[in-house]
mmCIF file of C-alpha atoms in Angstrom:
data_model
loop_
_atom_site.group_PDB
_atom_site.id
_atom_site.type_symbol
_atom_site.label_atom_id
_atom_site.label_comp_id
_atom_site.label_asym_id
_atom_site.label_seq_id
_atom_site.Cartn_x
_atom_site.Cartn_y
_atom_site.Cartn_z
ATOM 1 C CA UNK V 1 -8.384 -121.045 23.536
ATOM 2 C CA UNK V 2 -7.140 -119.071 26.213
ATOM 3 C CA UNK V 3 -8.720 -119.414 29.401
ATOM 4 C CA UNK V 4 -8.652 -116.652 31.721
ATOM 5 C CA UNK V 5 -9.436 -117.229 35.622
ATOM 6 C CA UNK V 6 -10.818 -114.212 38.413
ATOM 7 C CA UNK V 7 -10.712 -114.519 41.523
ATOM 8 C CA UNK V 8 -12.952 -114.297 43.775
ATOM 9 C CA UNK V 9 -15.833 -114.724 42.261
ATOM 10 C CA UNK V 10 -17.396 -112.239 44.360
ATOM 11 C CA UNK V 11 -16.565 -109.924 47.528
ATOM 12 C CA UNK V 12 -18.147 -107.944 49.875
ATOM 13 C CA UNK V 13 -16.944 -104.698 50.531
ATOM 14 C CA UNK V 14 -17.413 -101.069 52.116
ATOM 15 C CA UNK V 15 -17.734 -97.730 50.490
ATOM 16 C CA UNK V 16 -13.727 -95.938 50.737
ATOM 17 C CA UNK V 17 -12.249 -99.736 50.648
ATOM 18 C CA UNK V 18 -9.475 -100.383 49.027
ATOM 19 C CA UNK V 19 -10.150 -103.505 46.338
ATOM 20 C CA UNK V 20 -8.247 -105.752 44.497
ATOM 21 C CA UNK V 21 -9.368 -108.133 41.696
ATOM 22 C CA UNK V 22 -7.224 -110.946 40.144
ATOM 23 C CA UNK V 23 -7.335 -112.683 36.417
ATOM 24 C CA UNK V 24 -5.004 -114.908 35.769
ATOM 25 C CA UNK V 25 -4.099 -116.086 32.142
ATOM 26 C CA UNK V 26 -3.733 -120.057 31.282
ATOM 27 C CA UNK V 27 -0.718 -118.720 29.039
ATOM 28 C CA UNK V 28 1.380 -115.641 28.653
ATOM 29 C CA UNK V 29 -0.497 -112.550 26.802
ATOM 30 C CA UNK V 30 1.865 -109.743 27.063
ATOM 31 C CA UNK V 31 0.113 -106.798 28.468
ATOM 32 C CA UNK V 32 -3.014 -107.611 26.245
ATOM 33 C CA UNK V 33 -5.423 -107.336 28.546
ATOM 34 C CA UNK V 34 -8.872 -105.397 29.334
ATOM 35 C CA UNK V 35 -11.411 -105.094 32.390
ATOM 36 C CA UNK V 36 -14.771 -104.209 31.983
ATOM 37 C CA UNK V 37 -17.525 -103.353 34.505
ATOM 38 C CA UNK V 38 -21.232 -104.811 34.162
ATOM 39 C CA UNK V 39 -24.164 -103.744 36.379
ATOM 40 C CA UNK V 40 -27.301 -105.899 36.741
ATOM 41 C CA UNK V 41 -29.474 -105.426 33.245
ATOM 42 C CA UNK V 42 -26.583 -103.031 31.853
ATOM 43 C CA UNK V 43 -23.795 -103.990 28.713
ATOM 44 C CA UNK V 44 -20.523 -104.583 30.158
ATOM 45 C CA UNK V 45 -18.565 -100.790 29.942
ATOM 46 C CA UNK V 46 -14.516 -101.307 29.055
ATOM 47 C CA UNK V 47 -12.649 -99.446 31.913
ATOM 48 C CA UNK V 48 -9.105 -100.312 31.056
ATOM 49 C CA UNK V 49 -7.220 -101.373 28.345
ATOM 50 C CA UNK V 50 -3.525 -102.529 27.591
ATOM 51 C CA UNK V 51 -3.341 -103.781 31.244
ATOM 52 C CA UNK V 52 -3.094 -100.602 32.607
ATOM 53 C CA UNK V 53 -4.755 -97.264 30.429
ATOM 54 C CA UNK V 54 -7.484 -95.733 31.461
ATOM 55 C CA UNK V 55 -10.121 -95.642 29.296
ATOM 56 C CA UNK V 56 -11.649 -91.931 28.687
ATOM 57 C CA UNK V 57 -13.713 -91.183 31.308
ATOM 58 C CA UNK V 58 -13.086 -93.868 33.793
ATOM 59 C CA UNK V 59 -12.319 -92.401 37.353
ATOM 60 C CA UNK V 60 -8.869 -92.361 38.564
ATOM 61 C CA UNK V 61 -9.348 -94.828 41.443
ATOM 62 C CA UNK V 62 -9.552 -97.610 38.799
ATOM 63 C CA UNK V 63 -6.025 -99.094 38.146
ATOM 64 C CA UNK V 64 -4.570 -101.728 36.229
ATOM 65 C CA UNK V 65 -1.032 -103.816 36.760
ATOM 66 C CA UNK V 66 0.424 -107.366 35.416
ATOM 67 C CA UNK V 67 1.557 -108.558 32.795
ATOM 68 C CA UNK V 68 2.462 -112.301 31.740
ATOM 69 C CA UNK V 69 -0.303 -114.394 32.872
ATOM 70 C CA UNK V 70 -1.195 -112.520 36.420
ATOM 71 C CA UNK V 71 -3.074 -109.560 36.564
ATOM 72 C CA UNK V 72 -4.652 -107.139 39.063
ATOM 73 C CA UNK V 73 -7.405 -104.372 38.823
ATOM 74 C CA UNK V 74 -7.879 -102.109 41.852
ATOM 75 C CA UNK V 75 -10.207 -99.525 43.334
ATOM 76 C CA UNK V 76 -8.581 -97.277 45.160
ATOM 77 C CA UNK V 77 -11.511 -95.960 47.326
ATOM 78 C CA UNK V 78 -14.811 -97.990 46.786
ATOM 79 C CA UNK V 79 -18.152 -95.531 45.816
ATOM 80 C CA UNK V 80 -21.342 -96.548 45.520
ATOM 81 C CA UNK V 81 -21.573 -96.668 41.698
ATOM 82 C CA UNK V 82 -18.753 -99.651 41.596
ATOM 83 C CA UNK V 83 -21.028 -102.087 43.354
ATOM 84 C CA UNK V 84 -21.120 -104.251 39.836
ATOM 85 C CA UNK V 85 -19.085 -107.526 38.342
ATOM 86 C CA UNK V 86 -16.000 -107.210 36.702
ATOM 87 C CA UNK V 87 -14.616 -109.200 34.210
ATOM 88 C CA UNK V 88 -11.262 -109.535 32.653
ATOM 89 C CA UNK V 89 -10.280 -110.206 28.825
ATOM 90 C CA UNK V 90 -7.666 -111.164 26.672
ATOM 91 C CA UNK V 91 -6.979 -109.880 23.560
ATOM 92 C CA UNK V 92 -3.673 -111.457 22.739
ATOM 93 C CA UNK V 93 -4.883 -114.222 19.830
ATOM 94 C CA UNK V 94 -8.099 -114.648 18.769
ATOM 95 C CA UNK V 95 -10.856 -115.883 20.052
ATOM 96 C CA UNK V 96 -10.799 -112.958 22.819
ATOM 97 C CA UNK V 97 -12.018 -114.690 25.984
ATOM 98 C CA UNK V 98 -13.410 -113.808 29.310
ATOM 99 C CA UNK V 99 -12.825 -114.332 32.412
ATOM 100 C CA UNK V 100 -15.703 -115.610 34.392
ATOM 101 C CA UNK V 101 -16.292 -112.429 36.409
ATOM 102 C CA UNK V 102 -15.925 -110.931 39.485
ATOM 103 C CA UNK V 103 -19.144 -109.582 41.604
ATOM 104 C CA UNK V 104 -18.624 -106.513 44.405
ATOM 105 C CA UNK V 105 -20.983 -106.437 46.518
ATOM 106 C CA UNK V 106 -22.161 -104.079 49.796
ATOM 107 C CA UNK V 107 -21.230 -105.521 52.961
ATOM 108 C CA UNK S 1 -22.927 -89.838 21.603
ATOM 109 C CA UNK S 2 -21.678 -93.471 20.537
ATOM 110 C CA UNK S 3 -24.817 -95.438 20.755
ATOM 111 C CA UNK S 4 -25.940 -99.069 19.954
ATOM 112 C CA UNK S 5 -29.169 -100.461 19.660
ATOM 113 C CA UNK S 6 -29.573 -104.289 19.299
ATOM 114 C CA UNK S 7 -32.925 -105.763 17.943
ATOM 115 C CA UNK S 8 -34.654 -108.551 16.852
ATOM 116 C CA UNK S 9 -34.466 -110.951 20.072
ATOM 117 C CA UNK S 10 -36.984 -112.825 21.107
ATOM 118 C CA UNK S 11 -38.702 -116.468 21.508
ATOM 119 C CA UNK S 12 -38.018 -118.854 18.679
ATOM 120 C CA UNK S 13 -38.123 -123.026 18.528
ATOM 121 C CA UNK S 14 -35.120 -124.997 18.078
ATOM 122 C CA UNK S 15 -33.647 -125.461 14.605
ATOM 123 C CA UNK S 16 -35.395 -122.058 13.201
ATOM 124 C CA UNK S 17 -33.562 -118.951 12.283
ATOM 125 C CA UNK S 18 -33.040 -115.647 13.575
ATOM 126 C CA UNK S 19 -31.335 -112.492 12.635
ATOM 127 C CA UNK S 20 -30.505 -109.826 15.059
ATOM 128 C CA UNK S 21 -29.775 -106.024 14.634
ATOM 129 C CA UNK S 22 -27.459 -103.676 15.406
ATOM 130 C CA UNK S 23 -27.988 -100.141 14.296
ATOM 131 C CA UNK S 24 -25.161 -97.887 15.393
ATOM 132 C CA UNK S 25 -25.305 -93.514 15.772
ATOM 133 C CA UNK S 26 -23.028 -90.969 17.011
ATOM 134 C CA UNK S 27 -19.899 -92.202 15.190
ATOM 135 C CA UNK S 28 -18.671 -92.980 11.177
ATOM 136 C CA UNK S 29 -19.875 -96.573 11.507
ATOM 137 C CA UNK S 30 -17.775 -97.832 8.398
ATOM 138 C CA UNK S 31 -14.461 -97.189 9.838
ATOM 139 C CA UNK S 32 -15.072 -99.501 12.942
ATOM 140 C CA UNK S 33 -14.887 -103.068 12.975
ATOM 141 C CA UNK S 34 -17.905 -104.611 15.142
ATOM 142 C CA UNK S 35 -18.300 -107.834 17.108
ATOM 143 C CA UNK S 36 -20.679 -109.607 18.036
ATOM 144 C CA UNK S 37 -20.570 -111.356 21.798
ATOM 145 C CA UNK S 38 -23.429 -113.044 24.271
ATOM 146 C CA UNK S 39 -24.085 -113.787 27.790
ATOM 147 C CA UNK S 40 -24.798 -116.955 29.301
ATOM 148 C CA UNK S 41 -25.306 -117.294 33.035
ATOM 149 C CA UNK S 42 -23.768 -120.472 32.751
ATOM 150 C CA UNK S 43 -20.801 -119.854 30.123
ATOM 151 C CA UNK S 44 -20.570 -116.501 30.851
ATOM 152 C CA UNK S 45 -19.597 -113.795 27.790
ATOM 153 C CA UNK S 46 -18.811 -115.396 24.785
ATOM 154 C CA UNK S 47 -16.800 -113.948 21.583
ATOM 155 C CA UNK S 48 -18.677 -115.263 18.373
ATOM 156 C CA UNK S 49 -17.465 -113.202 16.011
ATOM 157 C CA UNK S 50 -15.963 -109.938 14.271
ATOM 158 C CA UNK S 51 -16.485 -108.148 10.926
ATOM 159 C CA UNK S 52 -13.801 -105.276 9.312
ATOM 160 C CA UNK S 53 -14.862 -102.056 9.200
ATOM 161 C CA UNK S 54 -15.946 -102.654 5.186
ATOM 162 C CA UNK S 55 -16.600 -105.979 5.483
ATOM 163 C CA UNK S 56 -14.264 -107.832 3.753
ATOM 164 C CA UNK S 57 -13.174 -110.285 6.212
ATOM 165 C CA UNK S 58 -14.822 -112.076 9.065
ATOM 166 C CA UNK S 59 -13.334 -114.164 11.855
ATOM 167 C CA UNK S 60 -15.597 -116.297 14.158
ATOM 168 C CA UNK S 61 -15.487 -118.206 16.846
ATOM 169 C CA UNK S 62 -15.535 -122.022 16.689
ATOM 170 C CA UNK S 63 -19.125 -122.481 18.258
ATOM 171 C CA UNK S 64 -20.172 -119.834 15.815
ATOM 172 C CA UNK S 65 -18.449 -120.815 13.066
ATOM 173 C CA UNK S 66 -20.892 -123.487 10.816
ATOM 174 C CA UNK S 67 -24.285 -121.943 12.040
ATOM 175 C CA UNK S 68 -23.993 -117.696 12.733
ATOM 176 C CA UNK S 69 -22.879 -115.207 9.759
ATOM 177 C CA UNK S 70 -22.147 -111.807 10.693
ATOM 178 C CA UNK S 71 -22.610 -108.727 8.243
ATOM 179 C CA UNK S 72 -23.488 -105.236 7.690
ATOM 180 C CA UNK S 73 -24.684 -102.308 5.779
ATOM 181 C CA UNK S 74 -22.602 -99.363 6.018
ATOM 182 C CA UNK S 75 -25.335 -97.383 4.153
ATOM 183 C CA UNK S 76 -27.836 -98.158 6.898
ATOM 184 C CA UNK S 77 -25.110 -98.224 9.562
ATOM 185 C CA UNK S 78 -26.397 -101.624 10.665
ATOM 186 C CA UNK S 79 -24.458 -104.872 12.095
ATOM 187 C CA UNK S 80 -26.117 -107.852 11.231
ATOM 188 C CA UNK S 81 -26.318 -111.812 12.795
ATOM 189 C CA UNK S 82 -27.800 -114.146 11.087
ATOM 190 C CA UNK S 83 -28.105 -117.202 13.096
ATOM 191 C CA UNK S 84 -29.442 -120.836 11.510
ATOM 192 C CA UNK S 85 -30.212 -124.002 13.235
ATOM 193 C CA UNK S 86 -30.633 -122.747 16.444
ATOM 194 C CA UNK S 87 -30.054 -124.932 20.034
ATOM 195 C CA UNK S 88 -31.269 -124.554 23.100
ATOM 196 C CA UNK S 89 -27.932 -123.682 24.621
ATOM 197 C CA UNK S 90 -28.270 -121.006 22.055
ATOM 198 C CA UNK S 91 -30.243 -118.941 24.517
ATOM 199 C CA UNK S 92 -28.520 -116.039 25.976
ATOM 200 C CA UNK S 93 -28.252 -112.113 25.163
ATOM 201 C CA UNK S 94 -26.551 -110.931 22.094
ATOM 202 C CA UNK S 95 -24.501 -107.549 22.479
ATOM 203 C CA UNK S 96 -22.770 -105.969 19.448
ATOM 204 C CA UNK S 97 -19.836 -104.151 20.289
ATOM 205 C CA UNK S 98 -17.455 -101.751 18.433
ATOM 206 C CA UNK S 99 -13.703 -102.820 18.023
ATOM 207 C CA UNK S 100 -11.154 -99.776 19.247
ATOM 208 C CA UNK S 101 -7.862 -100.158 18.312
ATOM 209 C CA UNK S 102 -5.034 -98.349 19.739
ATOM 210 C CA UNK S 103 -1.615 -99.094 18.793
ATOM 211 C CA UNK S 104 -1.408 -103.063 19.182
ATOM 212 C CA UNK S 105 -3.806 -103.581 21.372
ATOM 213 C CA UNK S 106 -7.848 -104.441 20.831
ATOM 214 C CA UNK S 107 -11.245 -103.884 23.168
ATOM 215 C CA UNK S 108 -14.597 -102.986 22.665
ATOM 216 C CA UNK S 109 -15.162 -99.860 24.142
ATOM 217 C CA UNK S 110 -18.972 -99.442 23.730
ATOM 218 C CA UNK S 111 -21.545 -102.053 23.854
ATOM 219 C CA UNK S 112 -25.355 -102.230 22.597
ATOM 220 C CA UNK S 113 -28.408 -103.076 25.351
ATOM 221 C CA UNK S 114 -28.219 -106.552 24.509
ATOM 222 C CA UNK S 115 -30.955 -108.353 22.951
ATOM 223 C CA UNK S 116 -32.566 -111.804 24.743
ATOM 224 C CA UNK S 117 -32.964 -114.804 22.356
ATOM 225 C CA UNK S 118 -34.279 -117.822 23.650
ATOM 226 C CA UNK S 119 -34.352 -121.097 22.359
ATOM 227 C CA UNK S 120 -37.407 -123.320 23.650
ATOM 228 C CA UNK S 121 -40.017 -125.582 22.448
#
């Protein structure tokens, strides 16, 4: 299987930051991956697909880059509501995997 | 609105069966494939599994492989996990999620509550 790496595991961060989460593949996948966002007692909700399109409705300040085996999600401006974990997935060969998740916190 | 409901968690002993629930509203559930994926503190999320839109073919995941069957009923518009022989390490919450497809590329775009199972003596 595929194992897919964040990092951090958590930050702390302030509302109108700038953020930057990492996933790194243990093997190339193209441009096949996702991020979703999960906050505490919630389902995880897909925000980006394909590396880098926005899923409908997402806000713009969510953005996606990589490709290969590194790959980035940002928040352009951090609000309130994006206090949550984040976690990366591949969807290059099956199983899909996860990565281990990523939790913003308030600082 | 897209909307799924997972159901029949709960308490259960090791080595008994379960079978959980997904009923699905708000879109034509028999042209979506649907998956089936839990949450582990420990392990994190965890693929299991993933059935084709009319059921005809299933892929799972290696742990769930001998032990977990996944199926539906298009005419209730309801996912379906059976789950045998169930382990401790079994405990976790079970989300069903719906497969989107675009171009070559696969995610699940909307997720169910969850549903807590727990595996204990």
């Amino acid at each position: 299987d595929i194992q897919m790496t964040q990092s951090p595991s958590s930050m702390s961060a302030s509302i109108g930051d700038r953020v930057t989460i990492t996933c790194r593949a243990s093997e190339n996948i193209d441009t096949y991956l996702n991020w979703y966002q999960q906050k505490p007692g919630k389902a995880p909700k897909l925000l980006i697909y394909a590396t880098s399109s926005l899923q409908s409705g997402v806000p713009s300040r969510f953005s996606g880059s990589g490709s290969g085996t590194d790959f980035t999600l940002s928040i352009s401006s951090l609000q309130p509501g994006d206090f949550a974990t984040y976690f990366c997935q591949q969807s290059y060969v099956t199983p899909p995997t996860f990565g281990q998740g990523t939790k913003v916190e308030i600082k | 609105q897209v909307l799924l409901v997972e159901s029949g968690g709960g308490v259960v002993q090791p080595g008994r069966s379960l079978r959980l629930s997904c009923t699905a509203s708000g879109f034509t559930f028999s042209n979506y494939g649907m998956h089936w994926v839990r949450q582990t503190p420990g392990k994190g999320l965890e693929w299991l599994g993933v059935i084709w839109h009319d059921g005809t073919n299933k892929y799972y995941a290696d742990s769930a492989k001998v032990r977990f069957t996944i199926s539906r009923d298009n005419s209730k518009n309801t996912l379906y996990l059976q789950m045998n022989s169930l382990r401790v390490d079994d405990t976790a919450i079970y989300y069903c999620a719906r497969h989107q497809s675009l171009g070559e590329t696969t995610s699940f775009d909307s997720w169910g509550q969850g549903t807590l199972v727990t595996v204990s003596s």
